[in-house]
PDB file of C-alpha atoms in Angstrom:
ATOM      1  CA  UNK A   1     142.220  47.844 110.343  1.00 59.00           C
ATOM      2  CA  UNK A   2     140.043  49.508 107.750  1.00 77.00           C
ATOM      3  CA  UNK A   3     136.287  49.771 107.938  1.00 81.00           C
ATOM      4  CA  UNK A   4     135.691  47.208 105.209  1.00 84.00           C
ATOM      5  CA  UNK A   5     137.810  44.511 106.843  1.00 86.00           C
ATOM      6  CA  UNK A   6     136.106  45.256 110.122  1.00 86.00           C
ATOM      7  CA  UNK A   7     132.736  44.770 108.528  1.00 88.00           C
ATOM      8  CA  UNK A   8     133.853  41.519 106.859  1.00 89.00           C
ATOM      9  CA  UNK A   9     135.155  40.172 110.127  1.00 89.00           C
ATOM     10  CA  UNK A  10     131.991  41.086 112.016  1.00 89.00           C
ATOM     11  CA  UNK A  11     129.727  39.598 109.366  1.00 89.00           C
ATOM     12  CA  UNK A  12     131.803  36.396 109.449  1.00 90.00           C
ATOM     13  CA  UNK A  13     131.354  36.285 113.198  1.00 91.00           C
ATOM     14  CA  UNK A  14     127.603  36.696 112.775  1.00 90.00           C
ATOM     15  CA  UNK A  15     127.554  34.000 110.141  1.00 90.00           C
ATOM     16  CA  UNK A  16     129.260  31.539 112.464  1.00 90.00           C
ATOM     17  CA  UNK A  17     126.700  32.332 115.157  1.00 90.00           C
ATOM     18  CA  UNK A  18     123.814  31.751 112.777  1.00 89.00           C
ATOM     19  CA  UNK A  19     125.319  28.445 111.706  1.00 88.00           C
ATOM     20  CA  UNK A  20     125.655  27.410 115.320  1.00 87.00           C
ATOM     21  CA  UNK A  21     122.022  28.269 115.928  1.00 86.00           C
ATOM     22  CA  UNK A  22     120.745  25.971 113.173  1.00 84.00           C
ATOM     23  CA  UNK A  23     123.274  23.233 113.637  1.00 82.00           C
ATOM     24  CA  UNK A  24     122.207  19.664 112.893  1.00 75.00           C
ATOM     25  CA  UNK A  25     124.833  17.152 113.797  1.00 70.00           C
ATOM     26  CA  UNK A  26     125.412  14.019 111.808  1.00 67.00           C
ATOM     27  CA  UNK A  27     123.589  10.891 112.835  1.00 64.00           C
ATOM     28  CA  UNK A  28     124.327  10.375 116.475  1.00 62.00           C
ATOM     29  CA  UNK A  29     123.083  10.983 119.978  1.00 63.00           C
ATOM     30  CA  UNK A  30     120.978  14.105 120.446  1.00 63.00           C
ATOM     31  CA  UNK A  31     123.383  15.389 123.075  1.00 68.00           C
ATOM     32  CA  UNK A  32     125.968  15.750 120.328  1.00 78.00           C
ATOM     33  CA  UNK A  33     124.151  18.694 118.782  1.00 82.00           C
ATOM     34  CA  UNK A  34     124.444  20.692 121.985  1.00 83.00           C
ATOM     35  CA  UNK A  35     128.098  19.819 122.500  1.00 85.00           C
ATOM     36  CA  UNK A  36     128.931  20.758 118.933  1.00 85.00           C
ATOM     37  CA  UNK A  37     127.001  24.023 119.161  1.00 87.00           C
ATOM     38  CA  UNK A  38     128.862  24.967 122.301  1.00 88.00           C
ATOM     39  CA  UNK A  39     132.105  23.990 120.691  1.00 88.00           C
ATOM     40  CA  UNK A  40     131.434  26.163 117.650  1.00 89.00           C
ATOM     41  CA  UNK A  41     130.558  29.200 119.759  1.00 89.00           C
ATOM     42  CA  UNK A  42     133.478  28.726 122.112  1.00 89.00           C
ATOM     43  CA  UNK A  43     135.949  28.146 119.305  1.00 89.00           C
ATOM     44  CA  UNK A  44     134.743  31.171 117.373  1.00 89.00           C
ATOM     45  CA  UNK A  45     134.950  33.507 120.320  1.00 89.00           C
ATOM     46  CA  UNK A  46     138.418  32.288 121.397  1.00 89.00           C
ATOM     47  CA  UNK A  47     139.968  32.411 117.951  1.00 88.00           C
ATOM     48  CA  UNK A  48     138.438  35.755 117.033  1.00 88.00           C
ATOM     49  CA  UNK A  49     139.623  37.301 120.251  1.00 87.00           C
ATOM     50  CA  UNK A  50     143.038  35.772 119.933  1.00 86.00           C
ATOM     51  CA  UNK A  51     143.507  37.424 116.546  1.00 84.00           C
ATOM     52  CA  UNK A  52     141.763  40.619 117.509  1.00 83.00           C
ATOM     53  CA  UNK A  53     144.864  42.753 117.733  1.00 83.00           C
ATOM     54  CA  UNK A  54     146.393  41.968 114.362  1.00 82.00           C
ATOM     55  CA  UNK A  55     147.104  44.942 112.151  1.00 83.00           C
ATOM     56  CA  UNK A  56     148.962  43.495 109.195  1.00 85.00           C
ATOM     57  CA  UNK A  57     146.542  43.244 106.222  1.00 86.00           C
ATOM     58  CA  UNK A  58     148.169  40.059 104.938  1.00 88.00           C
ATOM     59  CA  UNK A  59     147.680  38.247 108.248  1.00 87.00           C
ATOM     60  CA  UNK A  60     144.152  39.565 108.517  1.00 88.00           C
ATOM     61  CA  UNK A  61     143.361  38.276 105.044  1.00 88.00           C
ATOM     62  CA  UNK A  62     144.784  34.878 105.961  1.00 87.00           C
ATOM     63  CA  UNK A  63     142.682  34.749 109.101  1.00 88.00           C
ATOM     64  CA  UNK A  64     139.578  35.645 107.132  1.00 89.00           C
ATOM     65  CA  UNK A  65     140.387  32.857 104.685  1.00 90.00           C
ATOM     66  CA  UNK A  66     140.901  30.503 107.579  1.00 88.00           C
ATOM     67  CA  UNK A  67     137.496  31.350 108.965  1.00 89.00           C
ATOM     68  CA  UNK A  68     135.795  30.882 105.617  1.00 90.00           C
ATOM     69  CA  UNK A  69     137.617  27.579 105.038  1.00 90.00           C
ATOM     70  CA  UNK A  70     136.498  26.257 108.386  1.00 89.00           C
ATOM     71  CA  UNK A  71     132.924  27.356 107.775  1.00 89.00           C
ATOM     72  CA  UNK A  72     132.831  25.622 104.380  1.00 90.00           C
ATOM     73  CA  UNK A  73     134.432  22.453 105.671  1.00 88.00           C
ATOM     74  CA  UNK A  74     132.251  22.360 108.727  1.00 86.00           C
ATOM     75  CA  UNK A  75     129.125  22.690 106.626  1.00 86.00           C
ATOM     76  CA  UNK A  76     130.293  20.176 104.058  1.00 87.00           C
ATOM     77  CA  UNK A  77     131.351  17.413 106.403  1.00 83.00           C
ATOM     78  CA  UNK A  78     128.829  18.321 109.114  1.00 82.00           C
ATOM     79  CA  UNK A  79     131.749  18.311 111.511  1.00 80.00           C
ATOM     80  CA  UNK A  80     132.856  21.488 113.281  1.00 83.00           C
ATOM     81  CA  UNK A  81     136.195  20.195 114.478  1.00 84.00           C
ATOM     82  CA  UNK A  82     139.226  21.101 112.362  1.00 83.00           C
ATOM     83  CA  UNK A  83     140.408  18.427 110.038  1.00 80.00           C
ATOM     84  CA  UNK A  84     143.569  16.747 111.248  1.00 78.00           C
ATOM     85  CA  UNK A  85     146.735  17.378 109.352  1.00 77.00           C
ATOM     86  CA  UNK A  86     149.198  14.786 108.219  1.00 77.00           C
ATOM     87  CA  UNK A  87     152.793  15.271 109.195  1.00 72.00           C
ATOM     88  CA  UNK A  88     154.989  15.883 106.175  1.00 71.00           C
ATOM     89  CA  UNK A  89     157.587  13.230 105.490  1.00 70.00           C
ATOM     90  CA  UNK A  90     160.666  13.766 107.697  1.00 65.00           C
ATOM     91  CA  UNK A  91     158.632  16.262 109.602  1.00 62.00           C
ATOM     92  CA  UNK A  92     159.295  15.096 113.121  1.00 66.00           C
ATOM     93  CA  UNK A  93     162.406  16.091 114.969  1.00 61.00           C
ATOM     94  CA  UNK A  94     165.280  13.642 115.184  1.00 60.00           C
ATOM     95  CA  UNK A  95     167.878  13.397 117.896  1.00 56.00           C
ATOM     96  CA  UNK A  96     170.262  15.821 116.213  1.00 62.00           C
ATOM     97  CA  UNK A  97     169.464  19.482 116.933  1.00 61.00           C
ATOM     98  CA  UNK A  98     170.527  20.716 113.508  1.00 65.00           C
ATOM     99  CA  UNK A  99     167.547  19.235 111.771  1.00 67.00           C
ATOM    100  CA  UNK A 100     165.083  20.957 114.110  1.00 72.00           C
ATOM    101  CA  UNK A 101     164.819  24.153 112.145  1.00 74.00           C
ATOM    102  CA  UNK A 102     164.355  22.331 108.869  1.00 75.00           C
ATOM    103  CA  UNK A 103     161.635  20.249 110.477  1.00 74.00           C
ATOM    104  CA  UNK A 104     159.915  23.331 111.783  1.00 75.00           C
ATOM    105  CA  UNK A 105     160.054  24.998 108.417  1.00 77.00           C
ATOM    106  CA  UNK A 106     158.628  21.914 106.750  1.00 77.00           C
ATOM    107  CA  UNK A 107     155.809  21.704 109.247  1.00 77.00           C
ATOM    108  CA  UNK A 108     155.003  25.365 108.952  1.00 77.00           C
ATOM    109  CA  UNK A 109     154.919  25.111 105.193  1.00 78.00           C
ATOM    110  CA  UNK A 110     152.644  22.093 105.267  1.00 78.00           C
ATOM    111  CA  UNK A 111     150.172  23.647 107.687  1.00 80.00           C
ATOM    112  CA  UNK A 112     146.839  24.113 105.903  1.00 82.00           C
ATOM    113  CA  UNK A 113     145.066  27.448 105.925  1.00 80.00           C
ATOM    114  CA  UNK A 114     142.298  26.345 108.258  1.00 81.00           C
ATOM    115  CA  UNK A 115     144.740  25.507 111.010  1.00 80.00           C
ATOM    116  CA  UNK A 116     146.627  28.791 110.988  1.00 79.00           C
ATOM    117  CA  UNK A 117     145.365  30.065 114.301  1.00 77.00           C
ATOM    118  CA  UNK A 118     146.018  26.800 116.029  1.00 76.00           C
ATOM    119  CA  UNK A 119     149.324  26.643 117.633  1.00 67.00           C
ATOM    120  CA  UNK A 120     150.890  23.212 117.939  1.00 62.00           C
ATOM    121  CA  UNK A 121     154.458  23.177 119.026  1.00 46.00           C
TER     122      UNK A 121
ATOM    123  CA  UNK B   1      91.072  13.816 125.631  1.00 62.00           C
ATOM    124  CA  UNK B   2      87.448  13.669 126.668  1.00 61.00           C
ATOM    125  CA  UNK B   3      87.604  17.266 127.836  1.00 59.00           C
ATOM    126  CA  UNK B   4      88.925  18.402 124.458  1.00 65.00           C
ATOM    127  CA  UNK B   5      86.211  16.511 122.612  1.00 61.00           C
ATOM    128  CA  UNK B   6      83.650  18.141 124.859  1.00 66.00           C
ATOM    129  CA  UNK B   7      85.117  21.570 124.164  1.00 63.00           C
ATOM    130  CA  UNK B   8      84.985  21.007 120.421  1.00 66.00           C
ATOM    131  CA  UNK B   9      81.432  19.746 120.668  1.00 61.00           C
ATOM    132  CA  UNK B  10      80.319  22.762 122.665  1.00 60.00           C
ATOM    133  CA  UNK B  11      81.966  25.126 120.233  1.00 65.00           C
ATOM    134  CA  UNK B  12      80.599  23.498 117.094  1.00 64.00           C
ATOM    135  CA  UNK B  13      77.127  23.067 118.532  1.00 60.00           C
ATOM    136  CA  UNK B  14      76.972  26.689 119.661  1.00 59.00           C
ATOM    137  CA  UNK B  15      78.289  27.857 116.328  1.00 53.00           C
ATOM    138  CA  UNK B  16      76.004  25.686 114.264  1.00 54.00           C
ATOM    139  CA  UNK B  17      73.069  26.989 116.236  1.00 50.00           C
ATOM    140  CA  UNK B  18      74.130  30.592 115.542  1.00 45.00           C
ATOM    141  CA  UNK B  19      73.163  32.455 112.378  1.00 45.00           C
ATOM    142  CA  UNK B  20      76.711  32.706 111.017  1.00 44.00           C
ATOM    143  CA  UNK B  21      78.362  29.590 109.721  1.00 41.00           C
ATOM    144  CA  UNK B  22      81.914  29.855 110.957  1.00 43.00           C
ATOM    145  CA  UNK B  23      83.695  27.278 108.915  1.00 45.00           C
ATOM    146  CA  UNK B  24      86.938  27.595 110.793  1.00 42.00           C
ATOM    147  CA  UNK B  25      85.554  25.840 113.823  1.00 42.00           C
ATOM    148  CA  UNK B  26      83.733  23.208 111.830  1.00 43.00           C
ATOM    149  CA  UNK B  27      86.868  22.013 110.034  1.00 43.00           C
ATOM    150  CA  UNK B  28      88.632  20.758 113.145  1.00 45.00           C
ATOM    151  CA  UNK B  29      85.414  19.006 114.114  1.00 43.00           C
ATOM    152  CA  UNK B  30      85.547  16.853 110.973  1.00 44.00           C
ATOM    153  CA  UNK B  31      87.817  14.193 112.469  1.00 45.00           C
ATOM    154  CA  UNK B  32      85.549  14.174 115.501  1.00 44.00           C
ATOM    155  CA  UNK B  33      82.477  13.179 113.550  1.00 49.00           C
ATOM    156  CA  UNK B  34      82.168   9.906 115.342  1.00 48.00           C
ATOM    157  CA  UNK B  35      82.523  11.493 118.730  1.00 44.00           C
ATOM    158  CA  UNK B  36      80.085  14.238 117.771  1.00 46.00           C
ATOM    159  CA  UNK B  37      77.300  11.883 116.866  1.00 47.00           C
ATOM    160  CA  UNK B  38      77.898   9.947 120.044  1.00 47.00           C
ATOM    161  CA  UNK B  39      77.852  12.998 122.277  1.00 48.00           C
ATOM    162  CA  UNK B  40      75.450  15.286 120.507  1.00 46.00           C
ATOM    163  CA  UNK B  41      72.318  13.504 121.574  1.00 46.00           C
ATOM    164  CA  UNK B  42      72.879  13.843 125.293  1.00 49.00           C
ATOM    165  CA  UNK B  43      75.023  17.029 125.219  1.00 47.00           C
ATOM    166  CA  UNK B  44      72.787  19.281 123.231  1.00 48.00           C
ATOM    167  CA  UNK B  45      70.246  20.089 125.857  1.00 45.00           C
ATOM    168  CA  UNK B  46      72.892  20.181 128.546  1.00 45.00           C
ATOM    169  CA  UNK B  47      75.052  22.613 126.523  1.00 44.00           C
ATOM    170  CA  UNK B  48      72.204  24.987 125.886  1.00 43.00           C
ATOM    171  CA  UNK B  49      71.297  24.996 129.575  1.00 46.00           C
ATOM    172  CA  UNK B  50      74.796  25.482 130.865  1.00 50.00           C
ATOM    173  CA  UNK B  51      75.856  28.341 128.638  1.00 52.00           C
ATOM    174  CA  UNK B  52      72.861  30.526 128.066  1.00 50.00           C
ATOM    175  CA  UNK B  53      74.839  33.742 128.419  1.00 56.00           C
ATOM    176  CA  UNK B  54      77.538  32.792 125.901  1.00 59.00           C
ATOM    177  CA  UNK B  55      76.099  34.691 122.988  1.00 60.00           C
ATOM    178  CA  UNK B  56      79.340  36.075 121.680  1.00 72.00           C
ATOM    179  CA  UNK B  57      80.674  33.899 118.873  1.00 78.00           C
ATOM    180  CA  UNK B  58      84.359  34.362 118.588  1.00 79.00           C
ATOM    181  CA  UNK B  59      87.173  32.650 116.779  1.00 79.00           C
ATOM    182  CA  UNK B  60      90.078  31.492 118.817  1.00 76.00           C
ATOM    183  CA  UNK B  61      93.564  31.864 117.434  1.00 78.00           C
ATOM    184  CA  UNK B  62      96.842  30.997 119.023  1.00 80.00           C
ATOM    185  CA  UNK B  63      99.281  33.914 119.083  1.00 78.00           C
ATOM    186  CA  UNK B  64     101.739  35.621 121.383  1.00 77.00           C
ATOM    187  CA  UNK B  65     100.488  38.472 123.583  1.00 78.00           C
ATOM    188  CA  UNK B  66     100.855  41.872 121.860  1.00 80.00           C
ATOM    189  CA  UNK B  67     104.166  43.621 122.429  1.00 81.00           C
ATOM    190  CA  UNK B  68     104.338  47.007 124.100  1.00 85.00           C
ATOM    191  CA  UNK B  69     107.265  49.384 124.375  1.00 87.00           C
ATOM    192  CA  UNK B  70     107.617  48.657 128.077  1.00 89.00           C
ATOM    193  CA  UNK B  71     107.628  44.916 127.624  1.00 89.00           C
ATOM    194  CA  UNK B  72     110.252  45.154 124.880  1.00 89.00           C
ATOM    195  CA  UNK B  73     112.452  47.331 127.030  1.00 89.00           C
ATOM    196  CA  UNK B  74     112.039  44.981 129.959  1.00 90.00           C
ATOM    197  CA  UNK B  75     113.025  41.975 127.902  1.00 90.00           C
ATOM    198  CA  UNK B  76     116.009  43.717 126.339  1.00 90.00           C
ATOM    199  CA  UNK B  77     117.335  44.785 129.734  1.00 89.00           C
ATOM    200  CA  UNK B  78     116.729  41.319 131.125  1.00 90.00           C
ATOM    201  CA  UNK B  79     118.733  39.683 128.363  1.00 90.00           C
ATOM    202  CA  UNK B  80     121.520  42.200 128.857  1.00 90.00           C
ATOM    203  CA  UNK B  81     121.619  41.541 132.566  1.00 90.00           C
ATOM    204  CA  UNK B  82     122.027  37.851 131.880  1.00 90.00           C
ATOM    205  CA  UNK B  83     125.042  38.516 129.666  1.00 89.00           C
ATOM    206  CA  UNK B  84     128.098  37.786 131.735  1.00 86.00           C
ATOM    207  CA  UNK B  85     130.351  40.560 130.453  1.00 85.00           C
ATOM    208  CA  UNK B  86     127.968  43.294 131.533  1.00 84.00           C
ATOM    209  CA  UNK B  87     127.841  44.536 135.102  1.00 84.00           C
ATOM    210  CA  UNK B  88     124.113  44.640 135.933  1.00 84.00           C
ATOM    211  CA  UNK B  89     124.460  47.570 138.309  1.00 86.00           C
ATOM    212  CA  UNK B  90     125.981  49.813 135.688  1.00 85.00           C
ATOM    213  CA  UNK B  91     123.413  48.917 133.063  1.00 86.00           C
ATOM    214  CA  UNK B  92     120.868  51.554 132.097  1.00 85.00           C
ATOM    215  CA  UNK B  93     118.684  52.133 129.093  1.00 84.00           C
ATOM    216  CA  UNK B  94     121.051  54.736 127.705  1.00 86.00           C
ATOM    217  CA  UNK B  95     124.394  53.143 128.459  1.00 87.00           C
ATOM    218  CA  UNK B  96     126.528  52.847 125.357  1.00 88.00           C
ATOM    219  CA  UNK B  97     128.034  49.388 124.879  1.00 87.00           C
ATOM    220  CA  UNK B  98     131.477  50.509 123.861  1.00 87.00           C
ATOM    221  CA  UNK B  99     131.919  53.770 125.755  1.00 87.00           C
ATOM    222  CA  UNK B 100     130.092  53.121 129.028  1.00 86.00           C
ATOM    223  CA  UNK B 101     130.180  49.371 129.400  1.00 86.00           C
ATOM    224  CA  UNK B 102     133.569  48.758 127.843  1.00 86.00           C
ATOM    225  CA  UNK B 103     132.545  46.046 125.410  1.00 88.00           C
ATOM    226  CA  UNK B 104     134.049  45.575 121.978  1.00 87.00           C
ATOM    227  CA  UNK B 105     132.479  44.950 118.603  1.00 88.00           C
ATOM    228  CA  UNK B 106     132.567  41.165 118.939  1.00 89.00           C
ATOM    229  CA  UNK B 107     130.587  41.453 122.171  1.00 90.00           C
ATOM    230  CA  UNK B 108     128.144  43.749 120.451  1.00 91.00           C
ATOM    231  CA  UNK B 109     127.598  41.094 117.762  1.00 90.00           C
ATOM    232  CA  UNK B 110     126.928  38.518 120.475  1.00 91.00           C
ATOM    233  CA  UNK B 111     124.420  40.828 122.134  1.00 91.00           C
ATOM    234  CA  UNK B 112     122.573  41.392 118.857  1.00 91.00           C
ATOM    235  CA  UNK B 113     122.463  37.629 118.318  1.00 91.00           C
ATOM    236  CA  UNK B 114     120.953  37.194 121.777  1.00 90.00           C
ATOM    237  CA  UNK B 115     118.308  39.779 120.891  1.00 90.00           C
ATOM    238  CA  UNK B 116     117.528  37.926 117.683  1.00 90.00           C
ATOM    239  CA  UNK B 117     117.052  34.732 119.668  1.00 88.00           C
ATOM    240  CA  UNK B 118     114.852  36.453 122.219  1.00 88.00           C
ATOM    241  CA  UNK B 119     112.497  38.165 119.788  1.00 87.00           C
ATOM    242  CA  UNK B 120     112.568  35.506 117.117  1.00 86.00           C
ATOM    243  CA  UNK B 121     113.313  37.577 114.001  1.00 84.00           C
ATOM    244  CA  UNK B 122     116.507  38.221 112.066  1.00 85.00           C
ATOM    245  CA  UNK B 123     118.402  41.479 112.186  1.00 88.00           C
ATOM    246  CA  UNK B 124     120.521  42.088 109.056  1.00 88.00           C
ATOM    247  CA  UNK B 125     124.228  42.894 109.351  1.00 84.00           C
ATOM    248  CA  UNK B 126     124.184  46.475 108.173  1.00 85.00           C
ATOM    249  CA  UNK B 127     121.670  47.594 110.746  1.00 87.00           C
ATOM    250  CA  UNK B 128     122.963  45.393 113.526  1.00 87.00           C
ATOM    251  CA  UNK B 129     126.302  47.141 113.749  1.00 85.00           C
ATOM    252  CA  UNK B 130     124.642  50.518 114.312  1.00 87.00           C
ATOM    253  CA  UNK B 131     122.733  49.494 117.431  1.00 87.00           C
ATOM    254  CA  UNK B 132     124.908  50.680 120.276  1.00 88.00           C
ATOM    255  CA  UNK B 133     122.618  51.302 123.238  1.00 88.00           C
ATOM    256  CA  UNK B 134     119.660  49.352 124.672  1.00 89.00           C
ATOM    257  CA  UNK B 135     117.430  52.300 123.725  1.00 90.00           C
ATOM    258  CA  UNK B 136     118.374  52.010 120.088  1.00 89.00           C
ATOM    259  CA  UNK B 137     117.679  48.285 120.150  1.00 90.00           C
ATOM    260  CA  UNK B 138     114.223  48.906 121.632  1.00 90.00           C
ATOM    261  CA  UNK B 139     113.522  51.554 118.981  1.00 89.00           C
ATOM    262  CA  UNK B 140     114.627  49.255 116.188  1.00 90.00           C
ATOM    263  CA  UNK B 141     112.501  46.350 117.387  1.00 89.00           C
ATOM    264  CA  UNK B 142     109.501  48.641 117.829  1.00 88.00           C
ATOM    265  CA  UNK B 143     109.997  49.888 114.273  1.00 88.00           C
ATOM    266  CA  UNK B 144     110.210  46.405 112.901  1.00 87.00           C
ATOM    267  CA  UNK B 145     107.175  45.176 114.758  1.00 85.00           C
ATOM    268  CA  UNK B 146     105.109  48.327 114.117  1.00 83.00           C
ATOM    269  CA  UNK B 147     104.479  49.187 117.704  1.00 79.00           C
ATOM    270  CA  UNK B 148     103.529  52.737 118.540  1.00 76.00           C
ATOM    271  CA  UNK B 149     103.151  54.484 121.848  1.00 59.00           C
TER     272      UNK B 149
END
């Protein structure tokens, strides 16, 4: 990991923290703001640590894009949770085992960038 | 409420009797005009009798107590002790986060954020990643807040 990527990653981490500090939830109960703040901090620390050991520059770039996408979407919709993804057509496994790999490939292809670190199997 | 009105009255009456016209204290008394006229008649003589020695006219501002190097260091170490990834026994003013305490750069970012929250001012990215020991943090904050020995 080069120095510039390291600096980008750390500044992204700081940015997420600053966003969490000034978070205003959408119209709702006041307790929501605290829950969402905690969620943002917890999510950031888990995902960053999970991807800490990556060395491939392509994967690192994708993770950085994922982080930026989630920041933008969270700020735009005022909702820190990741946006749910629709299953592609014919994306769920059938009884026959042969179609499993095709299904998996379809699902992997359809997975949006902001859900990369999430692992749903 | 009555106590506050009294306080304002005392202050404005003492100030208006003094040679200097301190406008700062008169302005907050403006909304209390009604109360002033009601109280002034009976309070005036009483005020003068009760506070004959209060000759010093001073403005009162609300502000935090001045920071000293010791208080900064105390607060920094306190915040670090509260951080759950640091062992409080091993913590000293010169312990390096990465080499002595075994933290990584993400933890260091979290620590700097906690310091920002504690002292109430923002630390930019470029300088935040250089602060690696509690001593350096204390030095940086003292530089920013212009505190000398």
